[in-house]
Coordinates of C-alpha atoms and ligand atoms in Angstrom, one line a residue:
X118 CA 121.9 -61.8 135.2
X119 CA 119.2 -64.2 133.7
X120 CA 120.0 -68.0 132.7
X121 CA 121.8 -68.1 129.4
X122 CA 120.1 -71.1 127.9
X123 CA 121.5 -73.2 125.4
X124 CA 118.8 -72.3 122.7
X125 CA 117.0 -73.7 120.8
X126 CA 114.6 -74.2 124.1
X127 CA 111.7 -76.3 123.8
X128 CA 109.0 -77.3 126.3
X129 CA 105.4 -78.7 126.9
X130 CA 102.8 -75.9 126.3
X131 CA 101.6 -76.4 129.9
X132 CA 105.4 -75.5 131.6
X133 CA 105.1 -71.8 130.1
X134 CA 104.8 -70.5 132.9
X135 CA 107.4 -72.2 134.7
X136 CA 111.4 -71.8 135.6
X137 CA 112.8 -74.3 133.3
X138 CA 116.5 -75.5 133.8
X139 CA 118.8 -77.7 131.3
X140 CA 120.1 -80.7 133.0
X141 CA 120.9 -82.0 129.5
X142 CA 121.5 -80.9 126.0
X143 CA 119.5 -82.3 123.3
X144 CA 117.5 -85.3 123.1
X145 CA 119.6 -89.1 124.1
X146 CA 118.1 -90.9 120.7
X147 CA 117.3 -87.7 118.2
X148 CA 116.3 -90.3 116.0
X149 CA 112.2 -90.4 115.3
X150 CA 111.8 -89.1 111.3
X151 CA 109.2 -86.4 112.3
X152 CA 111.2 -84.6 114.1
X153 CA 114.1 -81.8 113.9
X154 CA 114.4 -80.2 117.7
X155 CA 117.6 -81.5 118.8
X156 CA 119.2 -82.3 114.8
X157 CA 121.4 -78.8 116.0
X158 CA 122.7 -80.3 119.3
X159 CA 124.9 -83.0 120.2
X160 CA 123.6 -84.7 123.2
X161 CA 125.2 -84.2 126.4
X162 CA 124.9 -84.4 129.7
X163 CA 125.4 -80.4 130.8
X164 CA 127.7 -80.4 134.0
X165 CA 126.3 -80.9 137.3
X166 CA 128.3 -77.8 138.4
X167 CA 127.0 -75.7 135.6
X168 CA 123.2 -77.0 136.3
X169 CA 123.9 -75.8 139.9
X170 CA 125.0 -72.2 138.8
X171 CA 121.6 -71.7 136.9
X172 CA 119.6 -72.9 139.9
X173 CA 121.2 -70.7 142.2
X174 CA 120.8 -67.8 139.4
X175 CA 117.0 -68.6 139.0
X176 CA 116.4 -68.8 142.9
X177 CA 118.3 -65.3 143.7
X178 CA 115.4 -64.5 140.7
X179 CA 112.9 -66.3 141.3
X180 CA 112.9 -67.5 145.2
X181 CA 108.8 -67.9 144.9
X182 CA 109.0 -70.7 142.2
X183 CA 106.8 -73.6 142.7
X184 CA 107.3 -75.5 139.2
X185 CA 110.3 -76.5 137.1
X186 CA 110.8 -77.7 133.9
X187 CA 114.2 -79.6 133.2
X188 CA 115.3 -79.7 129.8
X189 CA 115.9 -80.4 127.5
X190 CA 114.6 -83.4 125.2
X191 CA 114.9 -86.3 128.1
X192 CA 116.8 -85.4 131.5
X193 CA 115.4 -88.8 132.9
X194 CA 118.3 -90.4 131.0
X195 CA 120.4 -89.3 133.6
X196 CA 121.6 -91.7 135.6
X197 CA 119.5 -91.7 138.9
X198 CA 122.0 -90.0 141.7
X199 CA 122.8 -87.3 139.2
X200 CA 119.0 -86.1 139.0
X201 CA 118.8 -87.0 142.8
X202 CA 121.2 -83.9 143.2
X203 CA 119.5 -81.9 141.0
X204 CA 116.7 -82.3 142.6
X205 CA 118.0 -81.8 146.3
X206 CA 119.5 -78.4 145.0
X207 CA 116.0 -77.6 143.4
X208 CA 114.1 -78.0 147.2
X209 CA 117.0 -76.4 149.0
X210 CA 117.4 -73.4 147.0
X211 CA 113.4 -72.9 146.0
X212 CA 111.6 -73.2 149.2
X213 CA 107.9 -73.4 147.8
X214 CA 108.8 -76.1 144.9
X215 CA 105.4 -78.2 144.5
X216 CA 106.7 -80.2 141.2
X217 CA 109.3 -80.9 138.7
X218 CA 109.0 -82.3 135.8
X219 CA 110.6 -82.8 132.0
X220 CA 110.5 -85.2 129.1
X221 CA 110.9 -88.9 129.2
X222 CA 111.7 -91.4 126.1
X223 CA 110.3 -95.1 126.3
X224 CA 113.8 -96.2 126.8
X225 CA 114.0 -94.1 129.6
X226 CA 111.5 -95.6 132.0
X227 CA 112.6 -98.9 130.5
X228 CA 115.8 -99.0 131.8
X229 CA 114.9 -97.3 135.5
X230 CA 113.7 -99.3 138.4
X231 CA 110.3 -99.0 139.7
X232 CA 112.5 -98.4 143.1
X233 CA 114.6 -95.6 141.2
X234 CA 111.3 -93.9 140.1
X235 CA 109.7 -93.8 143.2
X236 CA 113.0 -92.0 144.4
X237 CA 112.7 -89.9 142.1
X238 CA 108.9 -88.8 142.5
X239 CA 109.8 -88.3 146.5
X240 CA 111.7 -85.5 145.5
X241 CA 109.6 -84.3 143.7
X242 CA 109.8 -85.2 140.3
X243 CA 106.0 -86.0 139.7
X244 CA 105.5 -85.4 136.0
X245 CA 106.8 -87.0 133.0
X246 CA 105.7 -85.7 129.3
X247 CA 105.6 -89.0 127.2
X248 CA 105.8 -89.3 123.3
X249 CA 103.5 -91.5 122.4
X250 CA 103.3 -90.5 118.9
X251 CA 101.1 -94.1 117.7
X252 CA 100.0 -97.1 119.1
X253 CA 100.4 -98.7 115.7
X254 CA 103.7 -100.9 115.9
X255 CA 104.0 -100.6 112.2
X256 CA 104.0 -97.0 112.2
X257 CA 105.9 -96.6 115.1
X258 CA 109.0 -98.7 112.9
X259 CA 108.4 -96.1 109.9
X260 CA 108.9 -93.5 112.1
X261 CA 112.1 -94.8 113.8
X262 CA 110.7 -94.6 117.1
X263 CA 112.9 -96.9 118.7
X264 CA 109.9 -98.0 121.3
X265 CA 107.2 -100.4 120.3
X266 CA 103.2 -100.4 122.2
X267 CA 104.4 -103.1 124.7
X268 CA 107.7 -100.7 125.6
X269 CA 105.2 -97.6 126.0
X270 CA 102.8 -99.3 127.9
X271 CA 105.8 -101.0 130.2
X272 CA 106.9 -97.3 130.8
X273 CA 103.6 -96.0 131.8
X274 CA 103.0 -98.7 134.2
X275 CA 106.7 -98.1 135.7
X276 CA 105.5 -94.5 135.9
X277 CA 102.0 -95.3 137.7
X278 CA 103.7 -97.9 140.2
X279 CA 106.3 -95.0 141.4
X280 CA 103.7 -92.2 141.6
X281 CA 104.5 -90.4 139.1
X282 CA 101.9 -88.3 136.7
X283 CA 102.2 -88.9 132.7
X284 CA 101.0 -86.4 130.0
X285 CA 101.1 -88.6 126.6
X286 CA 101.0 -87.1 123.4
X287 CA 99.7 -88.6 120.3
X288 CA 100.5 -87.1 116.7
X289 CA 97.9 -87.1 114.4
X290 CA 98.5 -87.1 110.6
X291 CA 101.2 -90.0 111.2
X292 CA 100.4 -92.3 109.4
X293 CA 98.6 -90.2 106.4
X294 CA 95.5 -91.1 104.1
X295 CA 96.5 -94.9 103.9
X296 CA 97.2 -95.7 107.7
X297 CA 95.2 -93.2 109.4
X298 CA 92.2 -95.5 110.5
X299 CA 94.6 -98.1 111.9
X300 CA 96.7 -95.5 113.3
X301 CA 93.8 -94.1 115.6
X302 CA 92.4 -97.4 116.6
X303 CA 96.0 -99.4 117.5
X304 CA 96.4 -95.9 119.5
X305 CA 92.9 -96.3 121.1
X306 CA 93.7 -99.4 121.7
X307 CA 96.9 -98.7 123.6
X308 CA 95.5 -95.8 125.4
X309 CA 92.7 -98.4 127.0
X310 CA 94.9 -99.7 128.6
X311 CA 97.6 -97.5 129.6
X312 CA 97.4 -95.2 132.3
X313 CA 98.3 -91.3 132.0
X314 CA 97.1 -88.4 133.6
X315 CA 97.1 -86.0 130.8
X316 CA 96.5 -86.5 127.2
X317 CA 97.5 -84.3 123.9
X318 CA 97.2 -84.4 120.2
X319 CA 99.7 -82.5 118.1
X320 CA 99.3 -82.3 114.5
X321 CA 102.2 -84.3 112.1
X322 CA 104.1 -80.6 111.4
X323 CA 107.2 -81.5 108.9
X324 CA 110.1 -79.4 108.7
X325 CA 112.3 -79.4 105.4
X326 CA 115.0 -80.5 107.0
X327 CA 113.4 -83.8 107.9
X328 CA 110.6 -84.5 104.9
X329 CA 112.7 -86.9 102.3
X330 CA 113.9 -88.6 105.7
X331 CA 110.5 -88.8 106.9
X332 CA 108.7 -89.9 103.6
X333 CA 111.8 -92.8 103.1
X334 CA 110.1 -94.2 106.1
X335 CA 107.1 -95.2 103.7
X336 CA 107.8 -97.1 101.0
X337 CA 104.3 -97.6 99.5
X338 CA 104.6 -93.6 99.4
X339 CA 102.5 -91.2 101.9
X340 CA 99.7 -89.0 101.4
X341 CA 99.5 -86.0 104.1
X342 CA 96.1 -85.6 105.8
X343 CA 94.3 -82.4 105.2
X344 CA 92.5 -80.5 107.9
X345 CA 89.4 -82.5 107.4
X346 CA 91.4 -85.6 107.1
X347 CA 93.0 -84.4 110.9
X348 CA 89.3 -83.5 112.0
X349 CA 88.5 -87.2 111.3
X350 CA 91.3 -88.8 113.2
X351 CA 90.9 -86.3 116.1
X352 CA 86.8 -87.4 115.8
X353 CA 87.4 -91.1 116.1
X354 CA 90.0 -90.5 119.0
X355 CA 88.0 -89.5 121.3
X356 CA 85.1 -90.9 119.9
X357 CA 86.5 -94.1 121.2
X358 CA 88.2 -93.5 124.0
X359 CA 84.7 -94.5 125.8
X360 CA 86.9 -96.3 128.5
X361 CA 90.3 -95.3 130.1
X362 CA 92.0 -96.7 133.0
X363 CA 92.2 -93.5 134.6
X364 CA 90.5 -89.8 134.2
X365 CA 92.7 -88.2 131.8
X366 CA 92.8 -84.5 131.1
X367 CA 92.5 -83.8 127.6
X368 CA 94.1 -80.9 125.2
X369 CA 94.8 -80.0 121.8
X370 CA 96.8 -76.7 122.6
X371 CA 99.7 -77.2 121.4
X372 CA 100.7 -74.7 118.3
X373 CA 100.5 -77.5 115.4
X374 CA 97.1 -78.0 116.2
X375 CA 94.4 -76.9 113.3
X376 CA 91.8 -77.1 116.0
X377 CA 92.3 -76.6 120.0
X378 CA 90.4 -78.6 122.4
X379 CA 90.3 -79.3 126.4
X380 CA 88.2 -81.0 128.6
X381 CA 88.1 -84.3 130.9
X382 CA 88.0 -87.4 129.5
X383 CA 86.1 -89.7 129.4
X384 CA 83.7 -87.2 131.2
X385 CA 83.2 -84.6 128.4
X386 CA 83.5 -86.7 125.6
X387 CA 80.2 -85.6 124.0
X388 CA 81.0 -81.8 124.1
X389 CA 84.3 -82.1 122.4
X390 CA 82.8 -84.6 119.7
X391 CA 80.4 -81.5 119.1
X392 CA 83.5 -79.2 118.8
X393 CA 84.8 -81.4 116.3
X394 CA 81.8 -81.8 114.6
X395 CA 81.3 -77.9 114.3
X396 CA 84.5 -77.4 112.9
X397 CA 83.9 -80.4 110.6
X398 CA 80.6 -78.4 109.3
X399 CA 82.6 -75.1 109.3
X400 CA 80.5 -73.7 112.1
X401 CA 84.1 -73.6 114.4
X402 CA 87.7 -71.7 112.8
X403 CA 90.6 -73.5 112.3
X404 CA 93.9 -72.0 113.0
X405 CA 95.0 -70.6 110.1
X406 CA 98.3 -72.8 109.0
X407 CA 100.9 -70.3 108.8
X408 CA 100.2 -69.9 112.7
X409 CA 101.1 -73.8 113.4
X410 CA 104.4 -74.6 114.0
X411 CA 106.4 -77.6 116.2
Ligands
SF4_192 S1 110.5 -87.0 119.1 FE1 111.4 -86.9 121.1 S2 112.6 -88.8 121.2 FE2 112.2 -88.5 119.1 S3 114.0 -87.4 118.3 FE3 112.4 -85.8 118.9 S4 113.0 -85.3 121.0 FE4 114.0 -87.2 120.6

């Protein structure tokens, strides 16, 4: 009998492969304006007996499974013992485990110890997937982020002290025709200095259900980017992002992207400015829109 997930599921591109297991339901804040994954879920905490049964259904699956996911939008707001269990049951019942990983909020690293992290990434939880959305502060209030640059950067630092990987995303379109310039560069900026194994770009996707709520957060009013408008911001990125504390692995796979990328950064910075630039001249196809989605 397969794992009956509490749906609807969502995950990084990159764990698609993976087992993934619930440890919560929903997302602790479900707050940011951009966003409607969790607006159908109360958060909870699912039961630590009930996480069990799923392991020991995947495993009697799955024994072979190296890499698991847990969902769903940030099981690292459970309290450190509880994931500690998780975790033991993960290694005892999947023998060739390599990694676990799952979302993490700001607040999230915030409130955990360096000492609690480092716990943590000895059992095996070595990769956090990290909203960064903007590095602009004044964007990052319009969007109800609850986490400012100096909380992000905090959290990646708490996360590079205890060992444990990063993959930040940053959302292009944000902060539309008026803020997009400041957007990029205050996220430059932030990324300069921050250190994080992995880097995305997802593309602003509204759904209905969260527009007016979105465009309230903009009182001057908001203009949405176009694809060229995108093609810009994704341009000046990683046009410069010359320096970065770390080698960071670079993508633009995820399904709300108009243009997908990968590469090493700062290494191949030059090829994918040429990528961009093709598909600025029309030399490169978009995807077409009704194929992006969150
Ligand atoms: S963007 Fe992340 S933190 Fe914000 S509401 Fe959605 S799942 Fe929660």
């Amino acid at each position: 009998m397969a794992i009956n997930y509490h749906m609807p599921l969502y995950r990084p591109p990159s764990e698609g492969e993976n087992l993934i297991i619930q440890a919560t339901l929903g997302c602790s804040f479900n707050n940011c304006t951009f966003c409607s994954m969790y607006h159908g879920k109360t958060f909870q905490p699912r039961a630590l007996a009930d996480v069990m049964l799923d392991i020991d259904q995947a495993a009697s699956e799955w024994p072979q499974a190296r890499r698991v996911f847990l969902a769903d939008g940030d099981a690292l707001v459970l309290p450190t013992s509880h994931l500690l269990k998780i975790l033991n049951h993960l290694s005892l019942r999947l023998p060739k485990l390599t990694r676990v990983s799952s979302y993490a909020l700001p607040g999230n690293l915030l409130k955990k110890s360096v000492a609690e992290l480092n716990l943590l990434q000895e059992h095996k939880l070595t990769l956090l997937y990290y909203g960064i959305e903007s590095g602009s502060a004044s964007l990052l209030k319009k969007i109800r982020k609850g986490a400012t640059p100096e909380g992000m950067f905090e959290g990646l630092i708490k996360a590079e002290e205890a060992q444990i990987k990063t993959s930040a995303t940053v959302v292009l379109g944000l902060g539309g025709q008026e803020e997009w310039q400041s957007h990029i560069d205050q996220t430059v900026d932030l990324l300069q200095k921050a250190p994080v194994n992995y880097l995305s770009t997802l593309q602003l996707f509204l759904e209905d259900s969260v527009r007016e709520r979105f465009l309230s957060g903009f009182k001057a009013g908001f203009k949405f980017q176009d694809d060229r408008g995108i093609l810009a911001e994704q341009y000046r990125l990683i046009d410069r992002l010359t320096s970065l504390p770390k080698r960071a692995v670079f993508r633009s796979n995820h399904a709300s992207n108009a243009l997908a990328l990968a590469g090493n950064l700062p290494k191949d910075r030059q090829r994918l400015l040429m990528e961009i630039k093709a598909a600025q001249d029309g030399a490169a196809n978009l995807r077409p829109a009704f194929l992006r989605s969150l």
